[in-house]
Short mmCIF file of C-alpha atoms in Angstrom, two decimals:
data_model
loop_
_atom_site.label_atom_id
_atom_site.label_comp_id
_atom_site.label_asym_id
_atom_site.label_seq_id
_atom_site.Cartn_x
_atom_site.Cartn_y
_atom_site.Cartn_z
CA UNK A 8 37.76 7.08 -16.56
CA UNK A 9 38.60 9.69 -19.17
CA UNK A 10 37.60 13.33 -18.77
CA UNK A 11 35.45 13.12 -21.88
CA UNK A 12 33.39 10.23 -20.48
CA UNK A 13 32.91 12.02 -17.15
CA UNK A 14 31.71 15.16 -18.93
CA UNK A 15 29.21 13.10 -20.95
CA UNK A 16 27.84 11.46 -17.81
CA UNK A 17 27.43 14.80 -16.06
CA UNK A 18 25.72 16.25 -19.13
CA UNK A 19 23.35 13.28 -19.27
CA UNK A 20 22.48 13.70 -15.58
CA UNK A 21 21.75 17.41 -16.02
CA UNK A 22 19.55 16.63 -19.02
CA UNK A 23 17.63 14.03 -16.99
CA UNK A 24 17.08 16.52 -14.18
CA UNK A 25 15.49 19.07 -16.47
CA UNK A 26 13.65 16.61 -18.71
CA UNK A 27 12.06 15.18 -15.59
CA UNK A 28 10.21 18.44 -15.07
CA UNK A 29 11.54 18.44 -11.51
CA UNK A 30 14.55 20.65 -12.03
CA UNK A 31 16.61 20.53 -8.86
CA UNK A 32 13.89 21.59 -6.43
CA UNK A 33 14.20 19.74 -3.15
CA UNK A 34 12.76 20.37 0.29
CA UNK A 35 9.48 22.15 0.96
CA UNK A 36 7.86 23.60 -2.17
CA UNK A 37 4.35 24.35 -0.89
CA UNK A 38 2.67 23.79 2.47
CA UNK A 39 0.31 20.80 2.83
CA UNK A 40 -3.45 21.51 2.93
CA UNK A 41 -4.37 23.63 5.96
CA UNK A 42 -6.65 22.09 8.58
CA UNK A 43 -9.75 24.21 9.10
CA UNK A 44 -12.08 24.07 12.09
CA UNK A 45 -11.89 21.81 15.14
CA UNK A 46 -10.55 18.58 13.64
CA UNK A 47 -8.26 15.87 14.96
CA UNK A 48 -5.25 15.99 12.68
CA UNK A 49 -2.87 13.13 11.96
CA UNK A 50 0.89 13.05 11.65
CA UNK A 51 1.80 12.02 8.11
CA UNK A 52 5.33 11.06 7.08
CA UNK A 53 6.32 10.39 3.48
CA UNK A 54 9.70 9.19 2.34
CA UNK A 55 11.47 8.42 -0.88
CA UNK A 56 12.61 4.85 -1.51
CA UNK A 57 15.32 4.02 -4.06
CA UNK A 58 16.51 5.97 -7.09
CA UNK A 59 15.29 6.05 -10.68
CA UNK A 60 17.29 3.83 -13.05
CA UNK A 61 20.32 4.46 -10.84
CA UNK A 62 20.18 8.24 -11.43
CA UNK A 63 19.76 10.67 -8.48
CA UNK A 64 16.75 12.43 -9.99
CA UNK A 65 14.57 14.33 -7.48
CA UNK A 66 11.04 13.11 -6.83
CA UNK A 67 8.29 15.70 -6.34
CA UNK A 68 5.55 14.68 -3.90
CA UNK A 69 2.03 16.07 -4.45
CA UNK A 70 -1.26 16.25 -2.56
CA UNK A 71 -4.40 16.85 -4.63
CA UNK A 72 -2.25 18.05 -7.51
CA UNK A 73 -0.24 20.59 -5.48
CA UNK A 74 3.51 20.09 -5.29
CA UNK A 75 4.51 19.75 -1.64
CA UNK A 76 8.07 18.48 -1.28
CA UNK A 77 11.07 17.46 -3.37
CA UNK A 78 12.90 14.28 -2.30
CA UNK A 79 16.26 12.76 -2.90
CA UNK A 80 16.54 9.04 -2.20
CA UNK A 81 16.19 8.20 1.49
CA UNK A 82 14.74 11.57 2.51
CA UNK A 83 11.50 11.95 4.44
CA UNK A 84 9.09 14.76 5.29
CA UNK A 85 6.49 14.93 8.08
CA UNK A 86 3.48 17.22 8.51
CA UNK A 87 0.00 17.35 10.07
CA UNK A 88 -3.05 16.68 7.95
CA UNK A 89 -6.79 16.76 8.62
CA UNK A 90 -8.63 13.43 8.17
CA UNK A 91 -10.25 12.67 4.84
CA UNK A 92 -9.52 11.48 1.29
CA UNK A 93 -6.52 12.90 -0.52
CA UNK A 94 -4.93 12.21 -3.90
CA UNK A 95 -1.28 11.47 -3.09
CA UNK A 96 1.11 11.38 -6.00
CA UNK A 97 4.56 12.15 -7.31
CA UNK A 98 6.54 13.10 -10.38
CA UNK A 99 9.75 11.20 -11.02
CA UNK A 100 11.48 11.77 -14.34
CA UNK A 101 8.91 10.69 -16.92
CA UNK A 102 6.68 8.89 -14.43
CA UNK A 103 3.60 10.33 -12.77
CA UNK A 104 1.94 8.39 -9.97
CA UNK A 105 -1.42 9.12 -8.33
CA UNK A 106 -3.28 7.21 -5.64
CA UNK A 107 -6.29 7.99 -3.47
CA UNK A 108 -5.54 7.58 0.24
CA UNK A 109 -7.66 8.02 3.33
CA UNK A 110 -6.17 9.75 6.38
CA UNK A 111 -7.64 8.50 9.62
CA UNK A 112 -8.18 11.02 12.45
CA UNK A 113 -5.49 11.08 15.10
CA UNK A 114 -3.44 8.21 13.64
CA UNK A 115 0.17 8.25 12.48
CA UNK A 116 0.61 7.46 8.79
CA UNK A 117 3.80 6.50 6.97
CA UNK A 118 3.91 6.41 3.16
CA UNK A 119 6.77 5.08 1.03
CA UNK A 120 7.09 6.55 -2.48
CA UNK A 121 8.65 3.90 -4.71
CA UNK A 122 9.88 4.70 -8.25
CA UNK A 123 7.75 1.94 -9.82
CA UNK A 124 4.66 4.12 -9.37
CA UNK A 125 3.64 2.60 -6.04
CA UNK A 126 2.67 4.46 -2.88
CA UNK A 127 2.88 2.03 0.03
CA UNK A 128 1.32 2.65 3.44
CA UNK A 129 3.21 1.43 6.49
CA UNK A 130 1.84 1.84 9.97
CA UNK A 131 4.34 2.87 12.67
CA UNK A 132 4.84 0.27 15.37
CA UNK A 133 3.02 0.91 18.64
CA UNK A 134 5.38 -0.95 20.96
CA UNK A 135 2.41 -2.96 22.28
CA UNK A 136 2.24 -6.73 22.11
CA UNK A 137 -0.24 -8.36 19.73
CA UNK A 138 -2.15 -10.87 21.85
CA UNK A 139 -4.59 -11.98 19.16
CA UNK A 140 -4.68 -11.63 15.39
CA UNK A 141 -7.07 -13.00 12.81
CA UNK A 142 -8.26 -12.33 9.27
CA UNK A 143 -11.83 -12.55 8.00
CA UNK A 144 -12.62 -12.77 4.29
CA UNK A 145 -16.20 -11.78 3.55
CA UNK A 146 -16.95 -13.39 0.21
CA UNK A 147 -20.56 -14.42 0.77
CA UNK A 148 -23.40 -12.17 -0.34
CA UNK A 149 -20.85 -10.18 -2.34
CA UNK A 150 -21.04 -6.56 -3.48
CA UNK A 151 -23.03 -5.88 -6.60
CA UNK A 152 -21.05 -4.86 -9.64
CA UNK A 153 -19.64 -1.32 -9.29
CA UNK A 154 -21.38 -0.88 -5.90
CA UNK A 155 -20.22 -0.39 -2.31
CA UNK A 156 -23.57 -1.09 -0.62
CA UNK A 157 -23.41 -3.67 2.18
CA UNK A 158 -25.80 -6.62 1.86
CA UNK A 159 -27.57 -8.37 4.77
CA UNK A 160 -25.11 -11.27 5.14
CA UNK A 161 -22.16 -8.87 5.17
CA UNK A 162 -23.85 -6.81 7.86
CA UNK A 163 -24.40 -9.91 9.98
CA UNK A 164 -20.73 -10.83 9.64
CA UNK A 165 -19.70 -7.31 10.65
CA UNK A 166 -22.10 -7.43 13.60
CA UNK A 167 -20.39 -10.60 14.79
CA UNK A 168 -16.96 -9.02 14.31
CA UNK A 169 -17.97 -5.98 16.38
CA UNK A 170 -19.19 -8.23 19.21
CA UNK A 171 -15.93 -10.19 19.19
CA UNK A 172 -13.83 -7.05 19.26
CA UNK A 173 -15.78 -5.47 22.11
CA UNK A 174 -15.49 -8.71 24.12
CA UNK A 175 -11.69 -8.63 24.11
CA UNK A 176 -9.70 -7.27 27.04
CA UNK A 177 -7.06 -5.51 24.91
CA UNK A 178 -7.08 -2.61 22.44
CA UNK A 179 -8.24 -3.53 18.98
CA UNK A 180 -6.83 -2.32 15.65
CA UNK A 181 -8.80 -3.28 12.56
CA UNK A 182 -7.67 -2.97 8.96
CA UNK A 183 -10.44 -3.24 6.37
CA UNK A 184 -9.30 -3.93 2.82
CA UNK A 185 -11.67 -3.47 -0.10
CA UNK A 186 -11.39 -5.73 -3.17
CA UNK A 187 -12.88 -5.61 -6.66
CA UNK A 188 -13.06 -7.68 -9.81
CA UNK A 189 -10.92 -6.77 -12.81
CA UNK A 190 -13.58 -4.94 -14.86
CA UNK A 191 -12.54 -1.31 -15.33
CA UNK A 192 -9.23 0.50 -14.92
CA UNK A 193 -6.81 -0.33 -12.12
CA UNK A 194 -7.10 3.21 -10.69
CA UNK A 195 -10.91 3.11 -10.71
CA UNK A 196 -10.94 -0.28 -9.01
CA UNK A 197 -8.52 0.98 -6.38
CA UNK A 198 -10.91 3.81 -5.52
CA UNK A 199 -13.92 1.45 -5.60
CA UNK A 200 -12.12 -0.83 -3.14
CA UNK A 201 -11.62 2.17 -0.84
CA UNK A 202 -15.33 2.98 -0.99
CA UNK A 203 -16.20 -0.59 -0.03
CA UNK A 204 -13.78 -0.49 2.88
CA UNK A 205 -15.17 2.89 3.99
CA UNK A 206 -18.76 1.58 3.89
CA UNK A 207 -17.74 -1.31 6.12
CA UNK A 208 -15.96 1.00 8.54
CA UNK A 209 -18.99 3.28 8.75
CA UNK A 210 -21.16 0.29 9.59
CA UNK A 211 -18.80 -0.94 12.32
CA UNK A 212 -18.71 2.55 13.83
CA UNK A 213 -22.35 3.62 13.50
CA UNK A 214 -24.00 0.24 14.10
CA UNK A 215 -21.31 -1.84 15.77
CA UNK A 216 -20.21 0.92 18.16
CA UNK A 217 -16.47 0.59 17.49
CA UNK A 218 -13.97 3.43 17.83
CA UNK A 219 -13.30 4.96 14.36
CA UNK A 220 -9.74 5.89 15.33
CA UNK A 221 -8.94 2.19 15.61
CA UNK A 222 -10.17 1.20 12.17
CA UNK A 223 -7.99 1.69 9.10
CA UNK A 224 -9.21 1.39 5.54
CA UNK A 225 -7.19 0.25 2.55
CA UNK A 226 -7.79 -0.99 -0.97
CA UNK A 227 -6.28 -3.85 -2.90
CA UNK A 228 -8.45 -3.02 -5.89
CA UNK A 229 -8.26 -5.83 -8.41
CA UNK A 230 -4.77 -6.98 -7.37
CA UNK A 231 -5.63 -9.85 -4.99
CA UNK A 232 -8.37 -12.06 -6.48
CA UNK A 233 -9.59 -15.20 -4.71
CA UNK A 234 -11.24 -16.55 -7.85
CA UNK A 235 -10.94 -16.25 -11.61
CA UNK A 236 -12.07 -13.03 -13.24
CA UNK A 237 -12.97 -14.93 -16.41
CA UNK A 238 -16.45 -15.87 -15.17
CA UNK A 239 -19.26 -13.90 -13.55
CA UNK A 240 -19.23 -16.28 -10.56
CA UNK A 241 -15.51 -15.70 -10.05
CA UNK A 242 -15.80 -11.93 -10.45
CA UNK A 243 -18.59 -11.89 -7.84
CA UNK A 244 -16.35 -13.64 -5.29
CA UNK A 245 -13.64 -11.04 -5.87
CA UNK A 246 -16.02 -8.20 -4.98
CA UNK A 247 -15.42 -8.47 -1.24
CA UNK A 248 -13.88 -7.00 1.88
CA UNK A 249 -11.14 -8.45 4.04
CA UNK A 250 -10.81 -7.56 7.72
CA UNK A 251 -7.56 -7.97 9.61
CA UNK A 252 -8.00 -7.69 13.35
CA UNK A 253 -5.14 -7.29 15.82
CA UNK A 254 -5.78 -7.13 19.55
CA UNK A 255 -3.01 -5.42 21.51
CA UNK A 256 -2.07 -5.83 25.15
CA UNK A 257 0.08 -3.44 27.17
CA UNK A 258 3.41 -2.15 25.89
CA UNK A 259 6.28 -4.56 26.32
#
């Protein structure tokens, strides 16, 4: 490769670094939000997956709009965070990504920041054996449009789920996923799905008597329909929750 070509490539890389708005800041930029009062914090780990168009441009991770950490590909950063809703996001070159996430009290959380504007949640393995696993799709007596209020048939299904969980001999871990139809923006529907999942969790805890630390909430938003969104009947079926239940035995 000629010297001239190498110089051009280096110049292009430098230009990308500064045009990205990220400069070359890596590592800790600001501290995460401080936990106040007597709360059960969670360990949160975020890591950078892949590069951007093959260029080693730094990715800036944010919480609620505050820059927290600068990543190169493959790097990770861990910290403690109080439970609650947070807007996780990142800047990468010309891309800005934002996603509402819920931090559960006392649980470990692992988030992968991918350059295609996706923030994926992965739960660390417990080392315990799954002795029972099942999925329940609640598509009867669906949510009203733009609402997260549980209807009677949903409550009866959640009552039955709570009884089944409490009857098991192992430790349960539930994941509740909220779904929406396709009306509205993708970001709004993601947050609406979270509200539906949270309403279901609150019911299982306050009425069903389940341990809140063993219930995770997620949102698929409009991304996983079970029916067409071209009709009102199909959109109604997509306004639902999905519950994934895993019952763990002792560590192997």
